[in-house]
Tab-separated table of C-alpha atoms and ligand atoms in Angstrom:
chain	number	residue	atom	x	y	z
A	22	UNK	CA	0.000	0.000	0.000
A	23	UNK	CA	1.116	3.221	-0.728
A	24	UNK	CA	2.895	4.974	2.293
A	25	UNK	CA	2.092	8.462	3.594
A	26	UNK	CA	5.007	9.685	5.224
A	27	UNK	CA	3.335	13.083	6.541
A	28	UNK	CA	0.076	11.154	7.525
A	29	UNK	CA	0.597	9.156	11.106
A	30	UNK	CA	-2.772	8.709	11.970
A	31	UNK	CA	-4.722	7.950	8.180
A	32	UNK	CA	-7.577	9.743	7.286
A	33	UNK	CA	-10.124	7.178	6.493
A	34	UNK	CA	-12.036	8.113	3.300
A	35	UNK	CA	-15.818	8.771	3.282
A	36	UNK	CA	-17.320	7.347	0.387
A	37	UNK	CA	-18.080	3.543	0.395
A	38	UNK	CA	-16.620	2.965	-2.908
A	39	UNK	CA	-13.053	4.739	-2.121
A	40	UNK	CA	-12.733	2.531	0.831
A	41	UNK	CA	-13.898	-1.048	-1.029
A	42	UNK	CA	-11.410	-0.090	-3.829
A	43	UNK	CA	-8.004	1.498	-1.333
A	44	UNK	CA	-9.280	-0.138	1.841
A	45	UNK	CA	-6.800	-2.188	3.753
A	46	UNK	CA	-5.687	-5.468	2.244
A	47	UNK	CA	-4.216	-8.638	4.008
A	48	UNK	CA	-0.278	-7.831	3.765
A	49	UNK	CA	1.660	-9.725	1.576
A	50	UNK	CA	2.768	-13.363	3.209
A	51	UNK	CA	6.665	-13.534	4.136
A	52	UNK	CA	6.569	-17.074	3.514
A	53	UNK	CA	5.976	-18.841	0.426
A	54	UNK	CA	2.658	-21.246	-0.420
A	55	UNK	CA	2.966	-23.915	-1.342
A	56	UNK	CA	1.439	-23.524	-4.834
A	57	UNK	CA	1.900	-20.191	-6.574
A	58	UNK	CA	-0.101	-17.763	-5.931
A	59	UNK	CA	-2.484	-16.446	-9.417
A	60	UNK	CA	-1.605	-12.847	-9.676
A	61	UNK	CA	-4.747	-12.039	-11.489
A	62	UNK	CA	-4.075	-8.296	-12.075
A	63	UNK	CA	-3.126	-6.478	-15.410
A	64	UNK	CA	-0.683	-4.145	-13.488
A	65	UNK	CA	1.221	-3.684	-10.596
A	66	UNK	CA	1.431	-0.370	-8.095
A	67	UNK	CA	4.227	1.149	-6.637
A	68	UNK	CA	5.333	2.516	-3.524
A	69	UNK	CA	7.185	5.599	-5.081
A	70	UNK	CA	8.578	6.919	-8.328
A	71	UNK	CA	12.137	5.678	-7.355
A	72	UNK	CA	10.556	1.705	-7.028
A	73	UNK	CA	9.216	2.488	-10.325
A	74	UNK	CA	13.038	3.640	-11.678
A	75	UNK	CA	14.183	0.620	-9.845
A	76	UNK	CA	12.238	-1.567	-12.185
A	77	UNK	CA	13.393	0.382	-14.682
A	78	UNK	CA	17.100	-0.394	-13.947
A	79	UNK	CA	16.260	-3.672	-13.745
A	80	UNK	CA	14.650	-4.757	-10.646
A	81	UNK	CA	14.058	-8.617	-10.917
A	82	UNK	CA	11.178	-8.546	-8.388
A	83	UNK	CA	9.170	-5.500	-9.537
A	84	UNK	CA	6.571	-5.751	-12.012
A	85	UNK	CA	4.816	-3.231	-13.945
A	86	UNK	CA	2.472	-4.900	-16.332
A	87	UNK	CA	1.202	-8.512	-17.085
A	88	UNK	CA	1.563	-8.560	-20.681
A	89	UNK	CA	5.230	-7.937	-19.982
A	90	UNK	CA	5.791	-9.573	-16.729
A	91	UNK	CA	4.102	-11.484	-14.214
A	92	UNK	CA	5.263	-13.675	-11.279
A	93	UNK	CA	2.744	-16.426	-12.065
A	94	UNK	CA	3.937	-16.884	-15.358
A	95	UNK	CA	7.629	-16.363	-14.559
A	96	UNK	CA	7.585	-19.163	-12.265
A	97	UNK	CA	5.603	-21.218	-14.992
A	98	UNK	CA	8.456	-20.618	-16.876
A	99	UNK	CA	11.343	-20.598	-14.791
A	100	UNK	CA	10.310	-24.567	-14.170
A	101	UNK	CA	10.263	-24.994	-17.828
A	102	UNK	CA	13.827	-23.517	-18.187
A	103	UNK	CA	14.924	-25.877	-15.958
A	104	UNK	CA	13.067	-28.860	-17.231
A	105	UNK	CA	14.618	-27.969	-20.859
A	106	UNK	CA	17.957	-27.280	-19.141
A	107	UNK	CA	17.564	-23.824	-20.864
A	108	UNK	CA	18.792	-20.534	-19.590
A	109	UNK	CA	15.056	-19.142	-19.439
A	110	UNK	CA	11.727	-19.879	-21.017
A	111	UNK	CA	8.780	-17.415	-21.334
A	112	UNK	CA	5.413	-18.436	-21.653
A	113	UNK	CA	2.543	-17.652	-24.833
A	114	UNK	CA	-0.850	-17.730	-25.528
A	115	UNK	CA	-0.880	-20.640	-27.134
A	116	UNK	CA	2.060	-22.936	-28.815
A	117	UNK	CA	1.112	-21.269	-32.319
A	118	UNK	CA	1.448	-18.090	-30.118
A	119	UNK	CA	4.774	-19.210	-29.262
A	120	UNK	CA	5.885	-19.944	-32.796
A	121	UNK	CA	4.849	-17.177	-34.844
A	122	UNK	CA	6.307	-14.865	-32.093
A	123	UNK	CA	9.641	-16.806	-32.396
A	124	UNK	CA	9.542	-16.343	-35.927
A	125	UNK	CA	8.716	-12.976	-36.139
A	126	UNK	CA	11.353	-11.818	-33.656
A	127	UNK	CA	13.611	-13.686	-35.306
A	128	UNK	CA	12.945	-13.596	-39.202
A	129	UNK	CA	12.693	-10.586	-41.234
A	130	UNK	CA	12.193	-9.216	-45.078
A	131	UNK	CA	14.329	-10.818	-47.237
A	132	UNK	CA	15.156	-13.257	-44.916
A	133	UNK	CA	14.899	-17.608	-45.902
A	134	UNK	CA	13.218	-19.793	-43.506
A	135	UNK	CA	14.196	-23.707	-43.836
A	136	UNK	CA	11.508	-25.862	-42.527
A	137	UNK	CA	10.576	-29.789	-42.416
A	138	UNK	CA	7.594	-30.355	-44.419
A	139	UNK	CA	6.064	-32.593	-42.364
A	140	UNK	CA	5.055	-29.789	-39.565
A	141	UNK	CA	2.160	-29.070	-37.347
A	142	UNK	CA	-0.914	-28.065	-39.488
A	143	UNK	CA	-1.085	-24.675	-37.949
A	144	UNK	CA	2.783	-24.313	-38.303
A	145	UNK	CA	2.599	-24.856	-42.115
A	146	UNK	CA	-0.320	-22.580	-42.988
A	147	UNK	CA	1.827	-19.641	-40.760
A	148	UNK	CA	4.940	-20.550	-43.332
A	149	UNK	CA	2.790	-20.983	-46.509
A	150	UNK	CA	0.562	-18.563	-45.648
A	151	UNK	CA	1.619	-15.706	-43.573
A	152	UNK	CA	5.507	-15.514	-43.281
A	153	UNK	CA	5.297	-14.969	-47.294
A	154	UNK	CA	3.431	-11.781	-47.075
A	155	UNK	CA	6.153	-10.433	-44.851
A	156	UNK	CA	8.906	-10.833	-47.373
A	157	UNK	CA	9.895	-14.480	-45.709
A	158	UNK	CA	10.198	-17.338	-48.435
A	159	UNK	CA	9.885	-20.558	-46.904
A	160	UNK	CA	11.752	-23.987	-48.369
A	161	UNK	CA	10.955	-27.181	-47.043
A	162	UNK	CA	13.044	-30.742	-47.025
A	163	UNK	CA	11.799	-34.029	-45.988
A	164	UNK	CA	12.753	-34.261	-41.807
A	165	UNK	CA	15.300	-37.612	-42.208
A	166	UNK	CA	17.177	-35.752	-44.904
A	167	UNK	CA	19.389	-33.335	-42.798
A	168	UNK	CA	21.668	-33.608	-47.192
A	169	UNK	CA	18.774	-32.078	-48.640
A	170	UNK	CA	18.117	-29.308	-45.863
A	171	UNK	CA	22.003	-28.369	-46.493
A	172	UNK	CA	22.256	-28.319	-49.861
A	173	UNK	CA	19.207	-25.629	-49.757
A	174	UNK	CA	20.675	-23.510	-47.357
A	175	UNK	CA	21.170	-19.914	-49.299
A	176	UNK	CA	22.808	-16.761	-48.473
A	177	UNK	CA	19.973	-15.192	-46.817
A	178	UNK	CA	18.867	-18.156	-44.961
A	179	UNK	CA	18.208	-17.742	-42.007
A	180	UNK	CA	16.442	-20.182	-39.526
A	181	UNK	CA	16.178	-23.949	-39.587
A	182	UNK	CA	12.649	-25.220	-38.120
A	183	UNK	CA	12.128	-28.889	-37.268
A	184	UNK	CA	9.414	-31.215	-34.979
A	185	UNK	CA	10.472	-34.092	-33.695
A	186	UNK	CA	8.776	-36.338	-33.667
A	187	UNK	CA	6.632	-34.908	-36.482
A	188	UNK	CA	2.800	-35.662	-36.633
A	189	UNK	CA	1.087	-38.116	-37.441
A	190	UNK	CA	3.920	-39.685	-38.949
A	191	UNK	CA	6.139	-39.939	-35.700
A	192	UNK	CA	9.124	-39.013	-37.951
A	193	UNK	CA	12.441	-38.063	-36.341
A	194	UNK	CA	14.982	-35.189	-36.879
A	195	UNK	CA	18.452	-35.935	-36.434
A	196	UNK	CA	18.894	-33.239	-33.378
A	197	UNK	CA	22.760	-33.583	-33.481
A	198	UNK	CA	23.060	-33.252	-37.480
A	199	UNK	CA	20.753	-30.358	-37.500
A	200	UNK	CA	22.468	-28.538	-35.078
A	201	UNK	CA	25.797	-28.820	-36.478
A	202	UNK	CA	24.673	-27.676	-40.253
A	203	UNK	CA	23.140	-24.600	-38.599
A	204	UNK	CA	26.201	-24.344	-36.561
A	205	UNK	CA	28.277	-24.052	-39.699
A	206	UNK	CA	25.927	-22.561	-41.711
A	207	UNK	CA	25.067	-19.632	-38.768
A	208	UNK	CA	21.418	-20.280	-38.783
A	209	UNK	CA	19.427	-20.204	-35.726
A	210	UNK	CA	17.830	-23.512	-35.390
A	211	UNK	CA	14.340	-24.174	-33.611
A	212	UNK	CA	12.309	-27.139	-32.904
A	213	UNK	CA	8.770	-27.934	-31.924
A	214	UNK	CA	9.400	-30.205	-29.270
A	215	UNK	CA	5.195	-30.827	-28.287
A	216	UNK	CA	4.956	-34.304	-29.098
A	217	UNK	CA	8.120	-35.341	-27.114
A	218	UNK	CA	7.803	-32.826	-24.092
A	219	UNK	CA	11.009	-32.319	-21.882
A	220	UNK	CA	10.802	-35.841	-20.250
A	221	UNK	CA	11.726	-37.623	-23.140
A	222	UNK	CA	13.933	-35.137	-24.969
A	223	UNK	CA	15.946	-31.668	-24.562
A	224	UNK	CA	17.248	-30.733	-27.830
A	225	UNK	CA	19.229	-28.063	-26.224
A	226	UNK	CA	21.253	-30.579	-24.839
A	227	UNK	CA	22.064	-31.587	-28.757
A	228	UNK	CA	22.808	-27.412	-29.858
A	229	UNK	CA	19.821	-26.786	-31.021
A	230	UNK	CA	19.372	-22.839	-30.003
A	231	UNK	CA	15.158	-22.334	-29.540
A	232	UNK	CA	12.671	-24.574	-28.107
A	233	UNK	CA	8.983	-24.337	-28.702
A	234	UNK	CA	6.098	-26.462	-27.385
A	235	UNK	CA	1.913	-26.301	-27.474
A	236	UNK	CA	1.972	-26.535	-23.831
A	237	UNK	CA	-1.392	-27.427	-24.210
A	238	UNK	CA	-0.706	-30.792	-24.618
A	239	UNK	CA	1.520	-32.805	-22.244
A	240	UNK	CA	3.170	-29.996	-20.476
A	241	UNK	CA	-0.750	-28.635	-19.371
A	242	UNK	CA	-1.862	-32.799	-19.459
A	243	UNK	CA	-5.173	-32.299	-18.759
A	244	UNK	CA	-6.842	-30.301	-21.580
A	245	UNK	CA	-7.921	-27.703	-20.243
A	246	UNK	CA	-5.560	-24.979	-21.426
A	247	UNK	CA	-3.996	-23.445	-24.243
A	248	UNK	CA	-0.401	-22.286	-24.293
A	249	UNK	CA	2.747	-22.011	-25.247
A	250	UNK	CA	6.242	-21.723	-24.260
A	251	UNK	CA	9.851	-20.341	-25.847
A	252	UNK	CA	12.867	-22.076	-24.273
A	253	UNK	CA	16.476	-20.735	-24.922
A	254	UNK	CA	18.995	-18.341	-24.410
A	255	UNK	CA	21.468	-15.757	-25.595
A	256	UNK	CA	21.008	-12.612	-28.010
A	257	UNK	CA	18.056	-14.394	-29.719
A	258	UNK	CA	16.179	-15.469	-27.182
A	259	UNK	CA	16.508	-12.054	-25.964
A	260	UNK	CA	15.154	-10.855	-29.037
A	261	UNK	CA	12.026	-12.855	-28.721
A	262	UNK	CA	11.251	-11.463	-25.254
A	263	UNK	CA	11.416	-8.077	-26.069
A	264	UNK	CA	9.077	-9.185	-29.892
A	265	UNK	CA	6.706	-11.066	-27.225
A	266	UNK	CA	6.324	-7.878	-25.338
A	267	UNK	CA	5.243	-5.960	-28.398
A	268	UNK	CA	3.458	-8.801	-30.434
A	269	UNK	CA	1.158	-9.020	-27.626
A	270	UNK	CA	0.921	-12.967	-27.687
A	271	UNK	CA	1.425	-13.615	-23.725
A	272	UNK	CA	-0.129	-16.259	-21.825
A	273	UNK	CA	-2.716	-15.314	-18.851
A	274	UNK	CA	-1.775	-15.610	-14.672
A	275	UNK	CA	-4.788	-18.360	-14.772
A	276	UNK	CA	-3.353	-20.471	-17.384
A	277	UNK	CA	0.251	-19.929	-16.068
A	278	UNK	CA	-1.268	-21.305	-12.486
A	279	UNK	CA	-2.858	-24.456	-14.369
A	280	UNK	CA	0.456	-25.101	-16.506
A	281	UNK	CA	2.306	-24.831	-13.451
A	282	UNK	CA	-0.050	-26.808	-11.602
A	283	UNK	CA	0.183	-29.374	-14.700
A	284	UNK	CA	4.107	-29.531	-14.859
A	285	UNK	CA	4.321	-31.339	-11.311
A	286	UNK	CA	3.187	-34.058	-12.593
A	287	UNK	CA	4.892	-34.481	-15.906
A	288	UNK	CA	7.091	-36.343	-15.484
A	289	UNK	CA	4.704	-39.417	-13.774
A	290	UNK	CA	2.326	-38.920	-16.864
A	291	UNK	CA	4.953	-39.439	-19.356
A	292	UNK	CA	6.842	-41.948	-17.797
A	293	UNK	CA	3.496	-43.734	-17.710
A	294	UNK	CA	2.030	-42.979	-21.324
A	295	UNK	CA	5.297	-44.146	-22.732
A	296	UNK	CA	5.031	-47.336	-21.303
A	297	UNK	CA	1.516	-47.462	-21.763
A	298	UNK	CA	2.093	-46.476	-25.688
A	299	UNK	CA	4.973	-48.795	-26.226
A	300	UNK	CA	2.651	-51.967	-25.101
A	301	UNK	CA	-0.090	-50.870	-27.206
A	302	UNK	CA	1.951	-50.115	-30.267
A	303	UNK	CA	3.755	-54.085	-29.907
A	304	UNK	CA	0.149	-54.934	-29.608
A	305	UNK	CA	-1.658	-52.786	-32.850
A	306	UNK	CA	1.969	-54.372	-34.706
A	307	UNK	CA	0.854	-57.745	-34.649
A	308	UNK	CA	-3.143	-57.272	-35.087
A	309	UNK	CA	-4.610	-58.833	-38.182
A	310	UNK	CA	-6.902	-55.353	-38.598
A	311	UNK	CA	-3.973	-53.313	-38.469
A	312	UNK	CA	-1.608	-52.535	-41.840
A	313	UNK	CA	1.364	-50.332	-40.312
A	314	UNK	CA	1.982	-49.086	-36.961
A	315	UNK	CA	3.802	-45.521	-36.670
A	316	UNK	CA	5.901	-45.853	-33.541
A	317	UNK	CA	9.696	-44.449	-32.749
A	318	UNK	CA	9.697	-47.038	-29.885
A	319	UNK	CA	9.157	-49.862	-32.269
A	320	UNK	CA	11.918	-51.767	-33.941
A	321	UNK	CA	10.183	-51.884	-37.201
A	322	UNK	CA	10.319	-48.253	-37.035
A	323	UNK	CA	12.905	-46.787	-39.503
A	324	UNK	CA	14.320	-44.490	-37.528
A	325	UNK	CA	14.339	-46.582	-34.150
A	326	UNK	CA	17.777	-46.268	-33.406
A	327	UNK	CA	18.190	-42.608	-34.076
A	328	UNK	CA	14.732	-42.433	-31.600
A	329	UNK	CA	16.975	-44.352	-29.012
A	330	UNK	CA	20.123	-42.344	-29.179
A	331	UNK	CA	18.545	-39.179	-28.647
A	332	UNK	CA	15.149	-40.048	-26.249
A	333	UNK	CA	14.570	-41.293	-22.711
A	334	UNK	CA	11.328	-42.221	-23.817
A	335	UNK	CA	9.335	-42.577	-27.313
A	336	UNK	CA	5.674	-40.834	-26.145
A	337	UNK	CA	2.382	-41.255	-25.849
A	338	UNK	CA	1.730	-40.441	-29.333
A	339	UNK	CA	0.795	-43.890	-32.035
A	340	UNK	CA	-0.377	-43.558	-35.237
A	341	UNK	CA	-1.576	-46.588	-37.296
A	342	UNK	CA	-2.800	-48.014	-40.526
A	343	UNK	CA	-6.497	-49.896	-41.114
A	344	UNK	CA	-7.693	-51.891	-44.014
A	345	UNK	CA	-10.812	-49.933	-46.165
A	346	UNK	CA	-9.143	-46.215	-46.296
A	347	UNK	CA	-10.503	-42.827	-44.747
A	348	UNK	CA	-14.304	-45.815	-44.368
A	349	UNK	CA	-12.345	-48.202	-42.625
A	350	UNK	CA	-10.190	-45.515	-40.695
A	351	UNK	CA	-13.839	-43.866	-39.159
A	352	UNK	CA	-15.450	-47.150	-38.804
A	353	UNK	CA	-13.132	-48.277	-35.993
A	354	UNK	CA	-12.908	-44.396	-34.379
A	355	UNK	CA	-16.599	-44.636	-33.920
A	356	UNK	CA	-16.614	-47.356	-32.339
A	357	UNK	CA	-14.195	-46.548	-29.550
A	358	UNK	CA	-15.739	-46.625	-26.165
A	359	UNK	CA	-13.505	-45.112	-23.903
A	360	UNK	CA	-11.150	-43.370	-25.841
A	361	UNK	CA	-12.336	-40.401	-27.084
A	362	UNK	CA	-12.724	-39.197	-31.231
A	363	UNK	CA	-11.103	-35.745	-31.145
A	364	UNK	CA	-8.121	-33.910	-32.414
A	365	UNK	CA	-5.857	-32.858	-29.739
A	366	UNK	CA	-3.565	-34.867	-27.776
A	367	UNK	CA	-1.094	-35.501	-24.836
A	368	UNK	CA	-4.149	-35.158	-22.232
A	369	UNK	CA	-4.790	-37.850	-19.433
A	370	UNK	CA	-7.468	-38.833	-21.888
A	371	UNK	CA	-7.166	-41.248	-24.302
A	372	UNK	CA	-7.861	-39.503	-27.933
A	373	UNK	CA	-8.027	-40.765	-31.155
A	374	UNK	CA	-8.525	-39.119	-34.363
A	375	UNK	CA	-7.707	-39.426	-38.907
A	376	UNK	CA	-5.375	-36.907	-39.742
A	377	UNK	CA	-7.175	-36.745	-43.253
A	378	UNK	CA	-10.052	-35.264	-41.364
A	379	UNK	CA	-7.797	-32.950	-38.260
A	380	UNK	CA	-4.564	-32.118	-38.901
A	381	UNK	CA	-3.833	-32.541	-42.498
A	382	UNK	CA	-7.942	-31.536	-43.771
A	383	UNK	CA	-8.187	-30.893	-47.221
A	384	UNK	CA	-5.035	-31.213	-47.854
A	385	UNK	CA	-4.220	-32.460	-52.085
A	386	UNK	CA	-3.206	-35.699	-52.626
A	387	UNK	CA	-0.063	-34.960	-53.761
A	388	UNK	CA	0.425	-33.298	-50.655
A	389	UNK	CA	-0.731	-35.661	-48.604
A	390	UNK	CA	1.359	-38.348	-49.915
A	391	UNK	CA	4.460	-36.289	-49.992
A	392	UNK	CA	3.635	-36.172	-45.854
A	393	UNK	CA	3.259	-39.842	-46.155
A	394	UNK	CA	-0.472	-39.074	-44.608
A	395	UNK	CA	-2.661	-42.012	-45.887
A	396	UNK	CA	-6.389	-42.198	-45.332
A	397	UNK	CA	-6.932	-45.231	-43.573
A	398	UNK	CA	-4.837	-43.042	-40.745
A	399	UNK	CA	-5.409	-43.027	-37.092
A	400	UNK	CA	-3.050	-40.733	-34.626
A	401	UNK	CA	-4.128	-42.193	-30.921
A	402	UNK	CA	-2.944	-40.061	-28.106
A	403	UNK	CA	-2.819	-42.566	-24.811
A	404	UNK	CA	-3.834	-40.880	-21.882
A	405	UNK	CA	-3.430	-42.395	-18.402
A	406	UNK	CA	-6.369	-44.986	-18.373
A	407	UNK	CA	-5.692	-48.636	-17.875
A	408	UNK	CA	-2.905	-50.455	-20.545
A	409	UNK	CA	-5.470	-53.120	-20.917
A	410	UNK	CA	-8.511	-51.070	-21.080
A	411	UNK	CA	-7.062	-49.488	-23.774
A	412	UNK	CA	-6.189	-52.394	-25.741
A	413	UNK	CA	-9.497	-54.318	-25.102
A	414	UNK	CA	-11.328	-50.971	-26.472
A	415	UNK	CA	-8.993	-51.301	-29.640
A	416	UNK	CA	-9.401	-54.638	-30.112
A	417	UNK	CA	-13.435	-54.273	-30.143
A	418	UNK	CA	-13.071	-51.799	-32.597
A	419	UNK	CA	-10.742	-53.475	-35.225
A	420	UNK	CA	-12.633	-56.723	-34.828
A	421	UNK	CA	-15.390	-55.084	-36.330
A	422	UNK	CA	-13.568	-53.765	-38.943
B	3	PLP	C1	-1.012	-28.414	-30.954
B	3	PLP	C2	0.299	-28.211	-31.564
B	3	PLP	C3	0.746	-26.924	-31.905
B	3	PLP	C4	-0.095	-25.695	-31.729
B	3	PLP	O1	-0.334	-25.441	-30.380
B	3	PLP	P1	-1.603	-24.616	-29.851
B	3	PLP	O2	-1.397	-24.598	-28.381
B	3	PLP	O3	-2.813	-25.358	-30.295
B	3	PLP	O4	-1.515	-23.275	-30.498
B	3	PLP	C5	2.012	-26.798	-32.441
B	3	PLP	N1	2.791	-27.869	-32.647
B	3	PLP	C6	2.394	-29.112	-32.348
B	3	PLP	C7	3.313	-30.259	-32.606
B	3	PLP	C8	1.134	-29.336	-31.789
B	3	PLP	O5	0.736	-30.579	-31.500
């Protein structure tokens, strides 16, 4: 509260209103909760001008305004730095949030942007779509072909974006190789790491510079949030606080508390859904109703021993293959009894969905095959029911199949 240093004695106001809006508040606690508090307020008062020139010169704990700083979502994201082993992480609306505020504080006219093709839906309309109209072209290479991405580096390229693993074909980038061409080549290089989450993989650990995930998926776990988090360090990530600031793309003291509230608990969930997604995966591999599975943890997987060398874990994420196309594909979604037909993912809910008809809709053939999307598709997210609950629901389904 704001201190009155000629005024001993107070003069209480008159008016009901002045005293329900400056009346005297429970003072701040000297000892921490246990949970963080939600600092629901779009601003923050001072005790005197010099507090205010404080912040000004830097004053870690002051705070001025929540779309630049807030202590419920700096402590949201000081646990992310620290899960990603990064030297600080700030928090966005939503993971899109988070990646068209990396690449806008990061990319400019003129500038190249090298990208995986097989990328987020969301991601690829913001590089077909969007970046263009800025003045940012946009080439893309096939994610296991770290040759081709090199031999279309240019003079005025400038970032390398990957996903590992990618969706829905649980592709993986070669972290290490990626890193080193942009460490010759002096891009900045920038992953989506969503679909692994910290738990199974820190790609700054293998020099990649910028981190991005949809935090609403495993990091929040229980969907019922949307955001996104930035996880790096150094002169660019310094650059994408200050765009953040000014791009306007921050992430709300409620959702920070839920995230938080979310992230104490990762790693359990994960631990669990990879385990959980690894039996179910050996189990869709050798069903009669099932063509392909799509799994990093799987041998048959032709990247398996890339997966291994740079995971602790392979995810909660499966995609597979049924007989009859997109017919066959919906026939055994709809008849799923506990897990769920919808489109996101990494929840404590079991979700499955076709890609032909979420994340890669409408999409061309050609395009669709150069993805290696097929229509008898299904991307399952396991959430934390049963193993065998799961499996007997699957196994109801295909048998009708
Ligand atoms: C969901 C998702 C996004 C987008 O995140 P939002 O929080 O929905 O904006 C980006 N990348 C991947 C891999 C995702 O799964």
């Amino acid at each position: 509260m704001k201190k009155r240093p000629n005024d001993k004695e107070p003069q209480r106001p008159r008016g009901m209103s002045t005293r329900l809006i400056h009346g005297r508040r429970a003072p701040i606690p000297r000892n921490h909760p246990t949970a963080t508090p939600i600092y629901q307020t779009a601003n923050f008062l001072f005790d005197d001008t010099e507090q205010l020139r404080q912040l000004h010169e830097g004053g870690e704990d002051l705070y001025l305004y929540t779309r630049l700083r807030n202590p419920t979502l700096d402590s949201a994201a000081s646990r992310l730095a620290e899960a990603e082993g990064a030297e600080a992480a700030l928090l966005a609306s939503s993971g899109l949030g988070a990646i068209s505020t990396t690449c806008l504080a990061l990319l400019s006219k003129g500038d190249h942007l090298l990208s995986i093709g097989n990328l987020y839906g969301g991601t690829f309309r913001l590089f077909r779509d969007h970046l263009p109209r800025f003045g940012i072209e946009v080439d893309l290479f096939p994610v296991d072909s770290p040759d081709e991405a090199e031999k279309a580096i240019r003079e005025n390229t400038r970032m390398l974006y990957l996903e590992s693993p990618t969706n829905p074909t649980l592709a993986i980038a070669d972290l290490k190789a990626y890193a080193a061409i942009a460490r010759r080549h002096n891009l900045i290089s920038v992953i989506d790491s969503t679909f692994a989450s910290p738990v199974n993989q820190r790609p700054l650990q293998s020099g990649i510079d910028i981190v991005v995930h949809s935090a609403t998926k495993y990091l929040g776990g229980h969907s019922d949030l949307v955001c996104g988090v930035v996880a790096g360090g150094g002169p660019n990530f310094g650059k994408i606080r200050r765009a953040s600031a000014i791009l306007g793309a921050s992430a709300d003291p409620h959702t920070a508390f839920l995230l938080e509230r979310g992230l104490k608990t990762l790693v359990a969930r994960v631990e669990r859904q990879n385990r959980s997604a690894l039996e179910i995966a050996h189990h869709l591999e050798g069903h009669p109703g099932v063509r392909r599975v799509y799994y990093p943890g799987l041998e048959s997987h032709p990247q398996h021993a890339l997966a291994r060398s740079q995971m602790d874990g392979f995810g909660g994420m499966i995609t597979f293959e049924v007989e009859g196309e997109l017919e066959g594909a919906t026939r055994v979604i709809d008849r799923l009894r506990w897990i769920g037909n919808g489109a996101s993912l990494g929840g404590v809910e079991s979700l499955a969905a076709a890609p032909v008809l979420t994340s890669q809709r409408g999409w061309p053939r050609e395009e669709l095959k150069k993805a290696g999307v097929t229509h008898g598709m299904i991307r399952l997210s396991v959430g934390l029911e049963e193993t065998a609950d799961l499996i007997t629901d699957l196994d109801q389904a295909l048998a009708a199949s």
